[in-house]
mmCIF file of C-alpha atoms in Angstrom:
data_model
loop_
_atom_site.group_PDB
_atom_site.id
_atom_site.type_symbol
_atom_site.label_atom_id
_atom_site.label_comp_id
_atom_site.label_asym_id
_atom_site.label_seq_id
_atom_site.Cartn_x
_atom_site.Cartn_y
_atom_site.Cartn_z
ATOM 1 C CA UNK A 827 -0.475 -0.804 2.841
ATOM 2 C CA UNK A 828 -3.178 -0.889 5.835
ATOM 3 C CA UNK A 829 -2.829 -1.164 9.662
ATOM 4 C CA UNK A 830 -5.014 -2.144 12.116
ATOM 5 C CA UNK A 831 -5.556 -2.166 16.034
ATOM 6 C CA UNK A 832 -7.152 -5.148 17.576
ATOM 7 C CA UNK A 833 -8.359 -5.193 21.205
ATOM 8 C CA UNK A 834 -10.075 -7.907 23.117
ATOM 9 C CA UNK A 835 -11.685 -6.510 26.565
ATOM 10 C CA UNK A 836 -12.764 -9.011 29.381
ATOM 11 C CA UNK A 837 -15.887 -10.181 28.070
ATOM 12 C CA UNK A 838 -14.601 -11.589 24.560
ATOM 13 C CA UNK A 839 -15.628 -8.366 22.698
ATOM 14 C CA UNK A 840 -13.563 -7.259 20.109
ATOM 15 C CA UNK A 841 -12.833 -3.899 18.794
ATOM 16 C CA UNK A 842 -11.267 -3.255 15.638
ATOM 17 C CA UNK A 843 -9.397 0.103 14.711
ATOM 18 C CA UNK A 844 -8.922 0.046 11.168
ATOM 19 C CA UNK A 845 -7.642 2.310 8.802
ATOM 20 C CA UNK A 846 -9.803 1.402 5.979
ATOM 21 C CA UNK A 847 -12.868 3.947 5.336
ATOM 22 C CA UNK A 848 -16.492 2.652 5.126
ATOM 23 C CA UNK A 849 -18.215 4.330 2.091
ATOM 24 C CA UNK A 850 -21.335 1.982 1.596
ATOM 25 C CA UNK A 851 -19.170 -0.805 0.264
ATOM 26 C CA UNK A 852 -19.719 -3.032 3.395
ATOM 27 C CA UNK A 853 -16.131 -3.059 4.684
ATOM 28 C CA UNK A 854 -17.407 -3.021 8.151
ATOM 29 C CA UNK A 855 -18.985 -6.199 7.870
ATOM 30 C CA UNK A 856 -16.333 -8.186 5.756
ATOM 31 C CA UNK A 857 -13.791 -6.984 8.159
ATOM 32 C CA UNK A 858 -15.649 -8.168 11.019
ATOM 33 C CA UNK A 859 -16.480 -11.514 9.273
ATOM 34 C CA UNK A 860 -12.967 -12.338 8.723
ATOM 35 C CA UNK A 861 -11.804 -11.526 12.408
ATOM 36 C CA UNK A 862 -14.666 -13.551 13.804
ATOM 37 C CA UNK A 863 -13.389 -16.758 11.579
ATOM 38 C CA UNK A 864 -9.978 -16.395 13.025
ATOM 39 C CA UNK A 865 -11.185 -15.813 16.711
ATOM 40 C CA UNK A 866 -14.545 -18.166 16.598
ATOM 41 C CA UNK A 867 -16.711 -15.233 17.815
ATOM 42 C CA UNK A 868 -19.987 -14.122 16.674
ATOM 43 C CA UNK A 869 -20.216 -11.404 14.273
ATOM 44 C CA UNK A 870 -21.958 -9.270 17.017
ATOM 45 C CA UNK A 871 -18.562 -9.412 19.167
ATOM 46 C CA UNK A 872 -17.027 -7.106 16.935
ATOM 47 C CA UNK A 873 -17.007 -3.000 17.051
ATOM 48 C CA UNK A 874 -15.254 -1.541 13.884
ATOM 49 C CA UNK A 875 -13.628 1.742 14.552
ATOM 50 C CA UNK A 876 -12.988 3.539 11.539
ATOM 51 C CA UNK A 877 -14.113 7.031 11.511
ATOM 52 C CA UNK A 878 -11.202 9.185 13.332
ATOM 53 C CA UNK A 879 -7.557 9.287 11.899
ATOM 54 C CA UNK A 880 -6.275 10.438 15.454
ATOM 55 C CA UNK A 881 -7.018 6.982 16.299
ATOM 56 C CA UNK A 882 -6.963 4.797 13.382
ATOM 57 C CA UNK A 883 -3.673 3.808 11.843
ATOM 58 C CA UNK A 884 -2.490 4.295 8.049
ATOM 59 C CA UNK A 885 -4.523 3.371 5.238
ATOM 60 C CA UNK A 886 -3.718 4.784 1.392
ATOM 61 C CA UNK A 887 -7.611 5.521 0.946
ATOM 62 C CA UNK A 888 -10.762 3.974 -0.385
ATOM 63 C CA UNK A 889 -9.959 3.254 -4.198
ATOM 64 C CA UNK A 890 -8.337 0.647 -6.448
ATOM 65 C CA UNK A 891 -10.912 -2.170 -5.419
ATOM 66 C CA UNK A 892 -8.224 -2.663 -2.304
ATOM 67 C CA UNK A 893 -10.313 -2.448 0.935
ATOM 68 C CA UNK A 894 -11.331 -6.103 1.240
ATOM 69 C CA UNK A 895 -8.157 -7.385 -0.197
ATOM 70 C CA UNK A 896 -5.732 -4.860 1.676
ATOM 71 C CA UNK A 897 -7.617 -4.141 4.917
ATOM 72 C CA UNK A 898 -8.917 -7.668 5.108
ATOM 73 C CA UNK A 899 -5.277 -9.168 5.154
ATOM 74 C CA UNK A 900 -4.471 -6.525 7.799
ATOM 75 C CA UNK A 901 -7.325 -7.554 10.145
ATOM 76 C CA UNK A 902 -6.503 -11.241 9.726
ATOM 77 C CA UNK A 903 -3.125 -10.557 10.599
ATOM 78 C CA UNK A 904 -4.245 -8.667 13.847
ATOM 79 C CA UNK A 905 -6.659 -11.362 14.627
ATOM 80 C CA UNK A 906 -4.261 -14.209 14.264
ATOM 81 C CA UNK A 907 -1.641 -12.384 16.750
ATOM 82 C CA UNK A 908 -4.192 -12.144 19.065
ATOM 83 C CA UNK A 909 -5.080 -15.667 18.466
ATOM 84 C CA UNK A 910 -1.550 -16.602 19.150
ATOM 85 C CA UNK A 911 -1.654 -14.763 22.364
ATOM 86 C CA UNK A 912 -5.010 -16.322 23.868
ATOM 87 C CA UNK A 913 -3.846 -19.890 23.075
ATOM 88 C CA UNK A 914 -0.448 -19.364 24.669
ATOM 89 C CA UNK A 915 -2.142 -18.187 27.769
ATOM 90 C CA UNK A 916 -4.423 -21.100 27.267
ATOM 91 C CA UNK A 917 -1.910 -23.703 27.031
ATOM 92 C CA UNK A 918 0.010 -22.458 30.095
ATOM 93 C CA UNK A 919 -3.487 -23.088 31.967
ATOM 94 C CA UNK A 920 -4.251 -26.592 30.636
ATOM 95 C CA UNK A 921 -0.745 -27.653 30.653
ATOM 96 C CA UNK A 922 -0.625 -28.818 26.933
ATOM 97 C CA UNK A 923 0.692 -27.634 23.622
ATOM 98 C CA UNK A 924 -0.607 -24.497 21.997
ATOM 99 C CA UNK A 925 -1.290 -26.556 18.655
ATOM 100 C CA UNK A 926 -3.374 -28.483 20.426
ATOM 101 C CA UNK A 927 -5.929 -26.018 21.151
ATOM 102 C CA UNK A 928 -8.052 -23.762 19.005
ATOM 103 C CA UNK A 929 -11.137 -21.055 19.340
ATOM 104 C CA UNK A 930 -14.478 -22.213 18.186
ATOM 105 C CA UNK A 931 -18.286 -21.249 19.510
ATOM 106 C CA UNK A 932 -16.821 -18.293 21.812
ATOM 107 C CA UNK A 933 -14.640 -20.653 23.700
ATOM 108 C CA UNK A 934 -11.389 -22.217 23.712
ATOM 109 C CA UNK A 935 -11.465 -25.782 22.666
ATOM 110 C CA UNK A 936 -9.534 -28.697 22.131
ATOM 111 C CA UNK A 937 -8.178 -28.946 18.458
ATOM 112 C CA UNK A 938 -8.680 -32.517 17.896
ATOM 113 C CA UNK A 939 -12.053 -33.054 19.318
ATOM 114 C CA UNK A 940 -13.751 -29.658 19.806
ATOM 115 C CA UNK A 941 -14.238 -30.174 23.279
ATOM 116 C CA UNK A 942 -14.962 -26.828 24.824
ATOM 117 C CA UNK A 943 -12.502 -25.995 27.806
ATOM 118 C CA UNK A 944 -13.169 -22.445 28.787
ATOM 119 C CA UNK A 945 -15.298 -19.500 27.604
ATOM 120 C CA UNK A 946 -13.196 -17.270 25.807
ATOM 121 C CA UNK A 947 -14.435 -14.484 28.022
ATOM 122 C CA UNK A 948 -13.614 -16.366 31.094
ATOM 123 C CA UNK A 949 -10.065 -16.579 30.212
ATOM 124 C CA UNK A 950 -9.745 -13.159 28.950
ATOM 125 C CA UNK A 951 -11.020 -11.987 32.631
ATOM 126 C CA UNK A 952 -8.548 -13.966 34.216
ATOM 127 C CA UNK A 953 -5.909 -12.476 32.206
ATOM 128 C CA UNK A 954 -7.004 -9.161 32.783
ATOM 129 C CA UNK A 955 -7.593 -9.243 36.561
ATOM 130 C CA UNK A 956 -4.817 -11.627 37.565
ATOM 131 C CA UNK A 957 -1.601 -10.599 39.388
ATOM 132 C CA UNK A 958 0.550 -10.157 36.075
ATOM 133 C CA UNK A 959 -2.494 -8.561 34.222
ATOM 134 C CA UNK A 960 -2.138 -8.861 30.634
ATOM 135 C CA UNK A 961 -4.338 -7.192 27.898
ATOM 136 C CA UNK A 962 -4.966 -8.839 24.525
ATOM 137 C CA UNK A 963 -4.090 -6.075 21.959
ATOM 138 C CA UNK A 964 -2.426 -6.658 18.763
ATOM 139 C CA UNK A 965 -1.272 -4.344 15.886
ATOM 140 C CA UNK A 966 -0.886 -5.489 12.067
ATOM 141 C CA UNK A 967 0.389 -3.645 8.764
ATOM 142 C CA UNK A 968 -0.036 -5.585 5.746
ATOM 143 C CA UNK A 969 1.708 -4.381 2.700
ATOM 144 C CA UNK A 970 1.147 -6.497 -0.597
ATOM 145 C CA UNK A 971 3.772 -8.136 -2.660
ATOM 146 C CA UNK A 972 4.056 -6.055 -5.520
ATOM 147 C CA UNK A 973 6.800 -4.998 -8.272
ATOM 148 C CA UNK A 974 6.840 -1.196 -8.921
ATOM 149 C CA UNK A 975 6.404 0.024 -12.640
ATOM 150 C CA UNK A 976 9.928 0.575 -14.549
ATOM 151 C CA UNK A 977 10.467 3.575 -16.784
ATOM 152 C CA UNK A 978 8.418 1.903 -19.796
ATOM 153 C CA UNK A 979 5.470 1.559 -16.934
ATOM 154 C CA UNK A 980 5.725 -2.214 -16.993
ATOM 155 C CA UNK A 981 5.611 -3.939 -13.497
ATOM 156 C CA UNK A 982 3.191 -6.224 -11.613
ATOM 157 C CA UNK A 983 1.842 -3.674 -9.392
ATOM 158 C CA UNK A 984 -0.941 -5.492 -7.766
ATOM 159 C CA UNK A 985 -0.878 -8.415 -5.443
ATOM 160 C CA UNK A 986 -4.093 -10.135 -7.204
ATOM 161 C CA UNK A 987 -6.154 -9.213 -10.259
ATOM 162 C CA UNK A 988 -10.227 -9.394 -10.667
ATOM 163 C CA UNK A 989 -11.686 -10.554 -13.809
ATOM 164 C CA UNK A 990 -14.917 -10.104 -15.436
ATOM 165 C CA UNK A 991 -16.985 -10.655 -18.289
ATOM 166 C CA UNK A 992 -20.329 -8.902 -18.972
ATOM 167 C CA UNK A 993 -22.910 -8.998 -21.865
ATOM 168 C CA UNK A 994 -25.190 -6.198 -22.257
ATOM 169 C CA UNK A 995 -28.775 -6.478 -24.166
ATOM 170 C CA UNK A 996 -30.111 -3.175 -25.796
ATOM 171 C CA UNK A 997 -33.172 -2.164 -27.724
ATOM 172 C CA UNK A 998 -32.476 0.708 -29.968
ATOM 173 C CA UNK A 999 -35.461 2.956 -31.318
ATOM 174 C CA UNK A 1000 -34.094 4.004 -34.454
ATOM 175 C CA UNK A 1001 -37.029 6.988 -35.149
ATOM 176 C CA UNK A 1002 -36.062 8.614 -31.860
ATOM 177 C CA UNK A 1003 -32.460 7.095 -30.788
ATOM 178 C CA UNK A 1004 -33.199 6.115 -27.260
ATOM 179 C CA UNK A 1005 -31.304 3.029 -26.414
ATOM 180 C CA UNK A 1006 -33.067 0.827 -23.492
ATOM 181 C CA UNK A 1007 -30.928 -1.141 -21.646
ATOM 182 C CA UNK A 1008 -33.017 -4.466 -21.058
ATOM 183 C CA UNK A 1009 -30.479 -6.918 -19.845
ATOM 184 C CA UNK A 1010 -27.078 -7.662 -18.384
ATOM 185 C CA UNK A 1011 -25.423 -10.842 -17.938
ATOM 186 C CA UNK A 1012 -21.841 -11.034 -15.834
ATOM 187 C CA UNK A 1013 -19.586 -13.463 -14.486
ATOM 188 C CA UNK A 1014 -16.821 -11.959 -12.124
ATOM 189 C CA UNK A 1015 -13.939 -13.945 -10.584
ATOM 190 C CA UNK A 1016 -13.800 -12.420 -7.212
ATOM 191 C CA UNK A 1017 -11.497 -15.064 -5.808
ATOM 192 C CA UNK A 1018 -13.973 -16.056 -2.852
ATOM 193 C CA UNK A 1019 -17.380 -14.503 -1.919
ATOM 194 C CA UNK A 1020 -17.070 -13.364 1.532
ATOM 195 C CA UNK A 1021 -20.511 -11.550 2.050
ATOM 196 C CA UNK A 1022 -22.784 -12.566 -0.847
ATOM 197 C CA UNK A 1023 -25.453 -10.124 -0.339
ATOM 198 C CA UNK A 1024 -22.599 -7.435 -0.081
ATOM 199 C CA UNK A 1025 -21.143 -8.378 -3.325
ATOM 200 C CA UNK A 1026 -24.339 -8.684 -5.424
ATOM 201 C CA UNK A 1027 -25.202 -5.321 -4.388
ATOM 202 C CA UNK A 1028 -21.603 -3.935 -5.340
ATOM 203 C CA UNK A 1029 -21.982 -5.475 -8.771
ATOM 204 C CA UNK A 1030 -25.265 -4.344 -9.566
ATOM 205 C CA UNK A 1031 -24.542 -0.997 -8.193
ATOM 206 C CA UNK A 1032 -21.193 -0.904 -10.397
ATOM 207 C CA UNK A 1033 -23.895 -1.918 -13.454
ATOM 208 C CA UNK A 1034 -25.961 0.796 -12.908
ATOM 209 C CA UNK A 1035 -22.978 3.443 -12.650
ATOM 210 C CA UNK A 1036 -21.695 1.906 -15.806
ATOM 211 C CA UNK A 1037 -25.196 2.348 -17.277
ATOM 212 C CA UNK A 1038 -25.154 6.154 -16.475
ATOM 213 C CA UNK A 1039 -21.722 6.477 -17.938
ATOM 214 C CA UNK A 1040 -22.861 4.902 -21.265
ATOM 215 C CA UNK A 1041 -26.382 6.312 -21.725
ATOM 216 C CA UNK A 1042 -27.015 9.384 -20.067
ATOM 217 C CA UNK A 1043 -24.569 11.284 -17.564
ATOM 218 C CA UNK A 1044 -22.723 13.863 -19.343
ATOM 219 C CA UNK A 1045 -20.758 16.755 -17.646
ATOM 220 C CA UNK A 1046 -20.988 19.942 -19.875
ATOM 221 C CA UNK A 1047 -18.378 22.343 -19.482
ATOM 222 C CA UNK A 1048 -17.974 25.378 -21.605
ATOM 223 C CA UNK A 1049 -15.389 28.512 -20.952
ATOM 224 C CA UNK A 1050 -14.898 27.003 -17.437
ATOM 225 C CA UNK A 1051 -18.742 27.016 -16.526
ATOM 226 C CA UNK A 1052 -20.891 24.113 -16.084
ATOM 227 C CA UNK A 1053 -23.495 24.057 -18.334
ATOM 228 C CA UNK A 1054 -25.894 21.158 -16.517
ATOM 229 C CA UNK A 1055 -25.193 21.765 -12.909
ATOM 230 C CA UNK A 1056 -28.123 19.994 -11.366
ATOM 231 C CA UNK A 1057 -30.038 16.872 -11.526
ATOM 232 C CA UNK A 1058 -32.866 18.246 -13.978
ATOM 233 C CA UNK A 1059 -30.157 18.672 -16.574
ATOM 234 C CA UNK A 1060 -27.725 16.371 -15.622
ATOM 235 C CA UNK A 1061 -29.302 12.860 -16.227
ATOM 236 C CA UNK A 1062 -28.962 10.033 -13.568
ATOM 237 C CA UNK A 1063 -30.377 6.542 -14.242
ATOM 238 C CA UNK A 1064 -33.632 5.853 -11.963
ATOM 239 C CA UNK A 1065 -34.957 2.811 -10.811
ATOM 240 C CA UNK A 1066 -37.444 2.260 -13.832
ATOM 241 C CA UNK A 1067 -34.489 2.152 -16.177
ATOM 242 C CA UNK A 1068 -32.187 -0.257 -14.460
ATOM 243 C CA UNK A 1069 -32.078 -3.769 -16.594
ATOM 244 C CA UNK A 1070 -32.909 -7.273 -15.096
ATOM 245 C CA UNK A 1071 -29.367 -8.594 -14.227
ATOM 246 C CA UNK A 1072 -28.035 -11.828 -14.063
ATOM 247 C CA UNK A 1073 -24.591 -12.181 -12.250
ATOM 248 C CA UNK A 1074 -22.533 -15.531 -11.457
ATOM 249 C CA UNK A 1075 -19.172 -15.526 -9.384
ATOM 250 C CA UNK A 1076 -16.258 -17.803 -10.109
ATOM 251 C CA UNK A 1077 -14.275 -18.538 -7.047
ATOM 252 C CA UNK A 1078 -10.707 -19.117 -7.734
ATOM 253 C CA UNK A 1079 -9.609 -18.784 -3.939
ATOM 254 C CA UNK A 1080 -6.537 -16.510 -4.928
ATOM 255 C CA UNK A 1081 -3.900 -17.507 -2.772
ATOM 256 C CA UNK A 1082 -2.920 -13.874 -1.676
ATOM 257 C CA UNK A 1083 -6.155 -12.739 -0.619
ATOM 258 C CA UNK A 1084 -8.026 -12.843 2.797
ATOM 259 C CA UNK A 1085 -9.721 -16.161 2.877
ATOM 260 C CA UNK A 1086 -9.000 -16.294 -0.951
ATOM 261 C CA UNK A 1087 -10.996 -13.083 -1.966
ATOM 262 C CA UNK A 1088 -9.958 -10.450 -4.346
ATOM 263 C CA UNK A 1089 -11.003 -6.951 -5.098
ATOM 264 C CA UNK A 1090 -14.392 -6.206 -7.259
ATOM 265 C CA UNK A 1091 -15.366 -2.494 -6.805
ATOM 266 C CA UNK A 1092 -14.282 -1.226 -10.358
ATOM 267 C CA UNK A 1093 -14.974 -4.253 -12.099
ATOM 268 C CA UNK A 1094 -18.703 -3.843 -13.113
ATOM 269 C CA UNK A 1095 -18.413 -0.571 -13.958
ATOM 270 C CA UNK A 1096 -15.586 -1.046 -16.426
ATOM 271 C CA UNK A 1097 -17.326 -2.997 -18.954
ATOM 272 C CA UNK A 1098 -20.566 -1.517 -19.236
ATOM 273 C CA UNK A 1099 -19.873 1.251 -21.796
ATOM 274 C CA UNK A 1100 -17.924 -0.629 -24.190
ATOM 275 C CA UNK A 1101 -20.302 -3.763 -24.228
ATOM 276 C CA UNK A 1102 -23.255 -1.129 -24.781
ATOM 277 C CA UNK A 1103 -21.648 0.272 -27.768
ATOM 278 C CA UNK A 1104 -20.882 -3.197 -29.008
ATOM 279 C CA UNK A 1105 -24.733 -4.116 -28.598
ATOM 280 C CA UNK A 1106 -25.660 -0.805 -30.368
ATOM 281 C CA UNK A 1107 -23.654 -1.533 -33.338
ATOM 282 C CA UNK A 1108 -24.507 -5.070 -33.427
ATOM 283 C CA UNK A 1109 -28.533 -3.736 -33.534
ATOM 284 C CA UNK A 1110 -28.167 -1.062 -35.879
ATOM 285 C CA UNK A 1111 -24.869 -1.761 -37.702
ATOM 286 C CA UNK A 1112 -23.678 1.641 -36.538
ATOM 287 C CA UNK A 1113 -20.590 2.462 -34.542
ATOM 288 C CA UNK A 1114 -20.786 5.293 -32.010
ATOM 289 C CA UNK A 1115 -17.183 6.446 -30.450
ATOM 290 C CA UNK A 1116 -18.539 9.124 -28.255
ATOM 291 C CA UNK A 1117 -20.034 9.059 -24.974
ATOM 292 C CA UNK A 1118 -23.012 8.821 -23.627
ATOM 293 C CA UNK A 1119 -25.187 7.360 -26.095
ATOM 294 C CA UNK A 1120 -27.874 9.895 -25.706
ATOM 295 C CA UNK A 1121 -31.025 9.790 -27.935
ATOM 296 C CA UNK A 1122 -29.587 12.617 -30.250
ATOM 297 C CA UNK A 1123 -26.340 11.127 -30.336
ATOM 298 C CA UNK A 1124 -27.488 7.973 -31.522
ATOM 299 C CA UNK A 1125 -30.149 9.701 -33.889
ATOM 300 C CA UNK A 1126 -27.588 11.522 -35.572
ATOM 301 C CA UNK A 1127 -25.155 8.828 -36.122
ATOM 302 C CA UNK A 1128 -28.088 6.552 -37.554
ATOM 303 C CA UNK A 1129 -29.002 9.141 -40.046
ATOM 304 C CA UNK A 1130 -25.364 9.851 -40.935
ATOM 305 C CA UNK A 1131 -25.005 12.923 -39.471
ATOM 306 C CA UNK A 1132 -23.228 11.872 -36.162
ATOM 307 C CA UNK A 1133 -20.599 13.471 -34.217
ATOM 308 C CA UNK A 1134 -17.102 13.158 -36.031
ATOM 309 C CA UNK A 1135 -14.674 11.691 -33.796
ATOM 310 C CA UNK A 1136 -11.555 13.894 -32.867
ATOM 311 C CA UNK A 1137 -9.243 11.095 -32.898
ATOM 312 C CA UNK A 1138 -8.827 8.191 -35.964
ATOM 313 C CA UNK A 1139 -9.210 4.634 -34.730
ATOM 314 C CA UNK A 1140 -6.245 2.610 -35.418
ATOM 315 C CA UNK A 1141 -6.303 0.251 -38.609
#
């Protein structure tokens, strides 16, 4: 699960204090978007605080493609509680039912007509500076529904699952064993695209991560000593080697996800190595079962002197 603390000040600026960490995946933007959609505010009205564990609530960590899904639902929960407090105060002021009001464009509006009644900032100041001052501050903790694994390691442990299919096209130089990845085509069921630029970056980054796993990256440990401890000997994929990418998104609008979204962080990296192995086999007729597919390893396999796997594949 993940916790969220949300505070609105007297200028209708939101401070979102979240347990979720930002490691470059764009979570600050997505969480801000989700909160703004609930509160009818521009994204500039949100500040995300996530860098001090003395202040932020609990979150289990950035892994398992969970941040948008778990932290997003938590942020939405806190925003909806704040919205309910705001509309309750506005309903008393305008002597109407709460469900007759909504938030949009930085204002409290009539739900049926969209007519603006008051700026949200002005309403917030009336709460803060009234005789019985009331701060709009909410907390919410989201724990996803799941079924824990039994002793046979079976159980529906996640609230939603991302699906993907990726096709890798390669060129294999049979004289040198060099494999060139030329194109990757992918389709990802992400539930709903919340931030198009951000999710495209995640998919493209995951593809390149998988490319390195498939073709170049090999951590060599011998007698407890790393034999290739620098980037001269540990080969990372660089910009000229990145293939053309054609990525499509399937929006299935998952019912449990925030605004229908699902996690996607790991999905693009998972498929690439296996698809590359299949592509090499399709191009050469030779099946290689050890990663990475370095020129030497591919050359040896093509010329019948490849490394023998330490395991036997099932029939």
